[in-house]
Coordinates of C-alpha atoms in Angstrom, one line a residue:
Chain A
X1 CA 0.3 0.2 0.1
X2 CA 3.0 2.2 0.6
X3 CA 3.5 2.9 -3.3
X4 CA -0.4 3.9 -4.2
X5 CA -0.5 5.8 -0.5
X6 CA 2.9 7.8 -2.6
X7 CA 0.9 7.1 -6.2
X8 CA -1.8 10.0 -4.9
X9 CA 0.4 12.1 -2.3
X10 CA -1.1 15.7 -2.5
X11 CA 2.0 17.3 -5.2
X12 CA 3.9 20.3 -2.8
X13 CA 5.9 22.4 -5.8
X14 CA 3.0 21.1 -9.0
X15 CA -1.0 22.6 -7.7
X16 CA -2.1 19.8 -11.0
X17 CA -2.8 16.4 -10.0
X18 CA 0.4 13.7 -9.0
X19 CA -0.5 11.2 -11.1
X20 CA -1.4 10.7 -14.9
X21 CA -1.0 8.5 -17.1
X22 CA -0.4 7.5 -20.7
X23 CA -3.3 6.6 -22.1
X24 CA -6.8 9.1 -21.9
X25 CA -8.3 5.2 -20.7
X26 CA -6.0 5.1 -17.7
X27 CA -5.7 8.8 -16.6
X28 CA -10.1 7.9 -15.8
X29 CA -9.0 4.7 -13.8
X30 CA -6.3 5.7 -12.3
X31 CA -5.1 9.2 -12.1
X32 CA -8.4 10.5 -10.7
X33 CA -10.1 8.0 -9.2
X34 CA -8.8 6.5 -6.4
X35 CA -11.5 4.5 -5.8
X36 CA -11.5 2.5 -8.7
X37 CA -7.1 1.0 -7.2
X38 CA -8.4 -2.2 -7.9
X39 CA -8.8 -2.1 -11.5
X40 CA -5.4 -1.5 -11.8
X41 CA -5.6 -4.7 -10.8
X42 CA -5.6 -6.2 -14.3
X43 CA -2.1 -8.3 -15.5
X44 CA -2.4 -6.0 -18.3
X45 CA 0.4 -4.0 -17.9
X46 CA -0.3 0.3 -18.1
X47 CA 2.3 2.9 -18.4
X48 CA 1.7 5.7 -15.5
X49 CA 3.5 9.2 -14.6
X50 CA 4.4 11.2 -11.6
X51 CA 5.3 13.6 -9.8
X52 CA 6.2 11.7 -6.7
X53 CA 10.0 12.7 -5.5
X54 CA 9.9 9.4 -2.7
X55 CA 12.3 7.9 -5.4
X56 CA 14.4 5.0 -4.8
X57 CA 17.5 5.9 -6.1
X58 CA 18.7 2.6 -6.1
X59 CA 16.3 2.0 -9.1
X60 CA 17.5 4.6 -11.1
X61 CA 20.5 4.6 -10.8
X62 CA 19.9 1.1 -12.4
X63 CA 17.8 3.1 -14.8
X64 CA 20.6 5.2 -15.1
X65 CA 23.4 1.8 -15.9
X66 CA 20.9 0.7 -18.1
X67 CA 21.7 4.5 -20.9
X68 CA 25.3 4.5 -20.0
X69 CA 25.4 7.3 -18.1
X70 CA 28.5 7.7 -15.8
X71 CA 27.0 6.8 -11.9
X72 CA 27.0 10.5 -9.6
X73 CA 27.5 9.5 -6.0
X74 CA 23.7 9.2 -4.3
X75 CA 23.8 12.6 -1.5
X76 CA 24.1 14.7 -4.7
X77 CA 21.6 12.3 -7.1
X78 CA 19.3 13.1 -3.6
X79 CA 20.0 16.9 -3.5
X80 CA 19.7 17.8 -7.0
X81 CA 16.2 15.6 -6.7
X82 CA 14.8 17.7 -3.9
X83 CA 16.4 21.2 -5.3
X84 CA 14.6 20.1 -8.8
X85 CA 11.3 22.6 -9.7
X86 CA 9.6 19.3 -11.2
X87 CA 10.8 15.3 -11.0
X88 CA 8.9 13.3 -13.7
X89 CA 8.9 9.5 -13.4
X90 CA 7.4 6.7 -16.2
X91 CA 6.0 3.1 -14.9
X92 CA 5.3 0.3 -16.5
X93 CA 2.5 -0.6 -14.1
X94 CA 1.2 -5.1 -13.8
X95 CA -1.1 -5.8 -11.4
X96 CA 0.6 -4.2 -8.3
X97 CA 4.2 -4.5 -9.7
X98 CA 6.2 -1.3 -10.7
X99 CA 9.1 -0.6 -12.7
X100 CA 10.6 2.7 -13.3
X101 CA 11.4 3.1 -16.9
X102 CA 10.9 6.2 -17.8
X103 CA 12.9 10.1 -15.4
X104 CA 13.6 13.4 -16.5
X105 CA 13.6 16.9 -13.7
X106 CA 13.5 19.8 -14.8
X107 CA 15.4 23.6 -12.2
X108 CA 13.4 26.1 -12.4
X109 CA 13.1 30.0 -11.0
X110 CA 9.0 29.1 -10.5
X111 CA 8.0 31.5 -12.7
X112 CA 10.4 32.5 -16.2
X113 CA 12.8 30.1 -17.0
X114 CA 13.2 25.9 -16.6
X115 CA 15.9 23.4 -17.7
X116 CA 14.9 20.0 -18.8
X117 CA 17.9 17.5 -17.2
X118 CA 18.3 13.8 -16.7
X119 CA 16.0 12.5 -19.6
X120 CA 16.4 9.1 -19.7
X121 CA 13.9 5.4 -20.4
X122 CA 15.1 2.6 -20.2
X123 CA 16.5 0.0 -23.4
X124 CA 13.4 -2.0 -23.7
X125 CA 10.7 0.7 -23.0
X126 CA 12.4 2.4 -26.5
X127 CA 11.3 3.8 -29.8
X128 CA 7.7 3.1 -28.5
X129 CA 7.2 6.9 -28.7
X130 CA 7.4 6.6 -24.7
X131 CA 10.4 9.7 -24.6
X132 CA 7.3 11.2 -26.4
X133 CA 4.9 10.6 -24.5
X134 CA 7.6 11.8 -20.6
X135 CA 8.9 14.6 -23.0
X136 CA 4.4 15.9 -22.9
X137 CA 3.8 14.8 -19.8
X138 CA 6.6 17.6 -18.3
X139 CA 5.9 20.1 -20.5
X140 CA 2.2 19.7 -19.2
X141 CA 2.9 20.1 -14.9
X142 CA 5.8 22.7 -17.0
X143 CA 2.7 25.0 -18.8
X144 CA 0.2 24.3 -15.5
X145 CA 2.9 26.0 -14.5
X146 CA 3.3 29.2 -16.1
X147 CA 6.6 28.7 -16.8
X148 CA 7.0 30.7 -20.2
X149 CA 10.2 29.4 -21.4
X150 CA 11.5 25.9 -21.3
X151 CA 15.1 25.0 -22.2
X152 CA 16.9 22.3 -21.7
X153 CA 21.0 21.3 -23.5
X154 CA 20.8 18.3 -26.1
X155 CA 23.1 15.4 -26.7
X156 CA 23.7 15.0 -31.1
X157 CA 22.2 11.6 -31.4
X158 CA 18.8 13.8 -29.6
X159 CA 18.6 17.4 -31.1
X160 CA 15.5 15.3 -33.9
X161 CA 13.9 14.4 -30.8
X162 CA 13.7 17.4 -29.4
X163 CA 12.9 19.4 -32.3
X164 CA 9.7 17.3 -33.6
X165 CA 8.0 18.1 -30.8
X166 CA 8.8 21.6 -31.3
X167 CA 11.9 22.6 -29.6
X168 CA 14.0 25.1 -31.3
X169 CA 18.0 25.4 -31.4
X170 CA 19.8 28.1 -31.5
X171 CA 16.8 30.6 -31.6
X172 CA 17.8 34.0 -33.3
X173 CA 21.3 33.1 -33.1
X174 CA 20.7 31.9 -28.7
X175 CA 24.1 30.0 -27.8
X176 CA 23.1 27.3 -25.5
X177 CA 27.0 27.7 -23.0
X178 CA 29.1 25.6 -20.7
X179 CA 31.3 26.9 -17.9
X180 CA 33.2 23.7 -16.5
X181 CA 36.0 24.4 -13.2
X182 CA 39.4 24.5 -13.2
Chain B
X1 CA 21.4 51.7 8.6
X2 CA 19.3 49.2 7.0
X3 CA 21.8 48.7 4.1
X4 CA 24.8 47.7 6.1
X5 CA 22.2 46.0 7.5
X6 CA 21.0 44.0 4.6
X7 CA 24.8 44.5 3.0
X8 CA 26.6 41.8 6.1
X9 CA 22.7 39.8 6.8
X10 CA 24.4 35.9 7.0
X11 CA 23.0 34.1 3.7
X12 CA 21.1 31.6 3.3
X13 CA 21.8 29.1 1.0
X14 CA 25.4 30.4 -0.1
X15 CA 28.4 29.4 3.0
X16 CA 30.7 32.2 2.0
X17 CA 30.4 35.6 2.4
X18 CA 27.9 37.1 1.2
X19 CA 29.9 40.3 0.0
X20 CA 32.3 40.5 -1.3
X21 CA 34.2 44.0 -3.3
X22 CA 36.1 43.6 -6.8
X23 CA 38.8 44.6 -6.0
X24 CA 41.1 43.5 -2.7
X25 CA 41.4 46.9 -1.0
X26 CA 37.9 47.1 -0.6
X27 CA 37.2 44.4 0.5
X28 CA 39.2 44.5 3.2
X29 CA 37.4 47.5 4.3
X30 CA 34.3 46.4 3.1
X31 CA 33.4 43.2 3.0
X32 CA 35.5 42.0 6.7
X33 CA 35.4 45.0 8.8
X34 CA 32.0 45.4 9.8
X35 CA 34.0 47.9 12.0
X36 CA 35.3 50.4 9.5
X37 CA 32.3 51.5 8.2
X38 CA 32.8 54.7 8.3
X39 CA 35.7 54.1 5.9
X40 CA 33.5 54.2 3.5
X41 CA 31.7 56.8 3.6
X42 CA 35.1 58.3 2.0
X43 CA 34.0 60.1 -1.4
X44 CA 35.6 57.9 -3.5
X45 CA 33.4 55.1 -4.5
X46 CA 34.0 51.9 -5.2
X47 CA 32.8 48.2 -7.1
X48 CA 30.8 46.0 -4.5
X49 CA 28.7 43.1 -5.1
X50 CA 26.4 41.6 -2.8
X51 CA 24.4 38.4 -3.0
X52 CA 21.3 39.4 -0.4
X53 CA 17.5 38.7 -2.5
X54 CA 16.1 41.9 -0.3
X55 CA 16.0 44.0 -3.7
X56 CA 15.1 47.0 -4.6
X57 CA 12.2 45.8 -7.3
X58 CA 12.1 49.2 -8.3
X59 CA 15.6 49.9 -9.1
X60 CA 16.1 46.7 -11.0
X61 CA 13.7 47.4 -12.9
X62 CA 15.5 50.2 -13.5
X63 CA 18.5 48.5 -14.9
X64 CA 16.6 46.4 -16.8
X65 CA 14.6 49.1 -18.8
X66 CA 18.0 51.4 -18.8
X67 CA 19.3 48.4 -21.3
X68 CA 16.3 48.2 -23.0
X69 CA 14.1 45.1 -21.7
X70 CA 10.9 44.2 -22.4
X71 CA 9.3 44.4 -18.7
X72 CA 8.4 41.8 -16.5
X73 CA 5.4 41.6 -13.8
X74 CA 7.3 42.5 -10.8
X75 CA 5.5 39.9 -8.4
X76 CA 6.9 37.3 -11.1
X77 CA 11.2 39.2 -10.2
X78 CA 10.0 38.8 -7.7
X79 CA 8.9 35.2 -7.1
X80 CA 12.0 34.3 -9.6
X81 CA 14.4 35.9 -7.5
X82 CA 13.1 33.9 -4.3
X83 CA 13.7 30.7 -5.9
X84 CA 16.7 31.9 -7.8
X85 CA 19.8 29.8 -6.2
X86 CA 21.8 32.1 -6.5
X87 CA 21.2 36.5 -7.3
X88 CA 24.4 38.3 -7.8
X89 CA 23.9 42.1 -7.8
X90 CA 26.8 44.9 -8.8
X91 CA 26.6 48.1 -6.3
X92 CA 29.1 52.0 -6.8
X93 CA 29.4 52.6 -3.6
X94 CA 30.0 56.6 -2.4
X95 CA 30.2 57.6 0.4
X96 CA 26.5 56.4 1.9
X97 CA 24.9 56.6 -1.3
X98 CA 24.0 53.0 -3.1
X99 CA 23.8 52.6 -6.7
X100 CA 22.6 49.5 -8.8
X101 CA 24.4 48.5 -11.6
X102 CA 24.4 45.2 -12.9
X103 CA 22.3 41.8 -12.1
X104 CA 23.1 38.4 -12.9
X105 CA 21.5 35.3 -11.1
X106 CA 21.5 31.1 -11.1
X107 CA 19.0 28.6 -10.9
X108 CA 20.0 25.1 -10.2
X109 CA 19.3 22.3 -8.5
X110 CA 22.2 22.6 -5.9
X111 CA 24.1 20.0 -6.5
X112 CA 25.0 19.3 -10.3
X113 CA 23.8 22.3 -12.8
X114 CA 23.5 25.9 -13.0
X115 CA 21.9 28.0 -15.3
X116 CA 22.8 31.6 -15.4
X117 CA 19.8 34.1 -16.8
X118 CA 19.8 37.7 -16.9
X119 CA 23.4 39.0 -16.7
X120 CA 23.0 42.8 -16.6
X121 CA 25.2 45.6 -17.0
X122 CA 24.2 49.4 -16.7
X123 CA 24.6 51.3 -19.8
X124 CA 26.9 54.1 -17.8
X125 CA 29.6 51.4 -16.4
X126 CA 30.2 48.6 -19.4
X127 CA 33.4 48.4 -21.0
X128 CA 34.8 48.9 -18.0
X129 CA 36.1 45.6 -17.4
X130 CA 32.8 45.7 -15.1
X131 CA 30.7 42.3 -16.4
X132 CA 33.5 39.9 -16.6
X133 CA 33.6 40.8 -13.4
X134 CA 30.1 40.5 -11.7
X135 CA 30.7 37.1 -14.6
X136 CA 33.9 35.6 -11.6
X137 CA 31.7 36.7 -8.7
X138 CA 28.4 34.3 -10.0
X139 CA 31.7 31.7 -11.2
X140 CA 33.4 32.3 -8.2
X141 CA 29.6 31.4 -5.6
X142 CA 28.3 28.9 -8.1
X143 CA 32.1 27.1 -7.5
X144 CA 31.9 26.7 -4.4
X145 CA 29.0 25.4 -4.0
X146 CA 30.1 22.7 -5.8
X147 CA 28.0 22.6 -9.4
X148 CA 30.3 20.9 -11.5
X149 CA 28.3 22.3 -14.4
X150 CA 27.5 26.3 -15.1
X151 CA 25.0 26.8 -18.2
X152 CA 23.8 29.7 -19.5
X153 CA 22.0 31.1 -23.1
X154 CA 24.3 33.7 -25.1
X155 CA 22.3 36.4 -27.5
X156 CA 24.6 36.5 -30.0
X157 CA 26.6 39.9 -29.4
X158 CA 27.0 39.1 -26.2
X159 CA 28.7 35.5 -27.7
X160 CA 32.6 36.4 -27.7
X161 CA 32.3 37.4 -24.3
X162 CA 31.4 34.2 -22.6
X163 CA 33.9 32.6 -24.6
X164 CA 36.7 35.0 -23.2
X165 CA 35.1 34.1 -20.0
X166 CA 35.5 30.6 -20.7
X167 CA 32.4 29.9 -21.7
X168 CA 32.2 26.7 -24.2
X169 CA 28.7 26.9 -26.7
X170 CA 28.2 23.7 -28.5
X171 CA 30.5 21.8 -26.8
X172 CA 30.5 18.3 -28.1
X173 CA 27.9 19.3 -29.9
X174 CA 25.6 19.4 -27.5
X175 CA 23.0 22.1 -28.2
X176 CA 20.8 24.0 -26.4
X177 CA 17.0 24.1 -27.1
X178 CA 13.9 26.5 -25.8
X179 CA 10.3 25.3 -25.8
X180 CA 8.0 27.7 -26.0
X181 CA 4.0 27.5 -24.8
X182 CA 1.6 27.4 -28.4

């Protein structure tokens, strides 16, 4: 029950519902009607999104390992999640089993700008439109907070993916720039 | 006295001293020795930096007006300042008079990434190395917080300025991308 408890808990920094799901149908049965939890016990797998921050950091690390990211100290990952404006996770739910299959988070000034970091979809679930679904969920959440400028830094191989979602690179010649300590 | 009171107040999110100044000499007399405040009453102008968030929003708006930025609702500016990780301001101090001549702020996850926004230097004080001094102050503060990745989005005419400070555009093909609500 701990899972469902956090699943439906009230969001802190987001005013919209914490959990919505991939399909409208699922949204109706999972997101909006906690009384219908029994419905989620069917054996049919479904994809569910959440802004719950209380993630199992080892499960998140496993997801990041699966796409080959360098490991980061969990202490810092915990701090980053705590201080992100939005934390979005994507789950495969089958009966009362759930598996973390996607993640993204955003920093923000809560007013004008948000920057999306650490977008990841498990390789087993790539090329099924789920990355797009996760990003749509993130953008919907940010838009509901009246953030007017959503930014990110895209690796070369995902620039076209973000472009297909309406992101523009270097609009009006604005350049993304990086500085590393030396 | 209100000014000096906030000037030397304790920082919330930054552990280093809240106020340091442009010159080492000034740092000694202003930043480190509150007892020597009388020294600051000399008629010689000096440049002082602060991470104080309790700014006069009308004074900040005047500064942004001076460089031709579009006006933004002060309610949102207030919220953005509250939720920025770092707020840096640059002042010309002459006797007990002070004038806001520069500003910058950064969002962050407090762990890995920071993004610098709203860097502005009053036109009367440009081309004197003060933009560079302000950015050095910002980078020093972010580095003291162990932020490993500092980013920004630079308008075309300031790309070379940031490059001269060690920022790289599109490192390894990473592209800055923007999404606007539609």
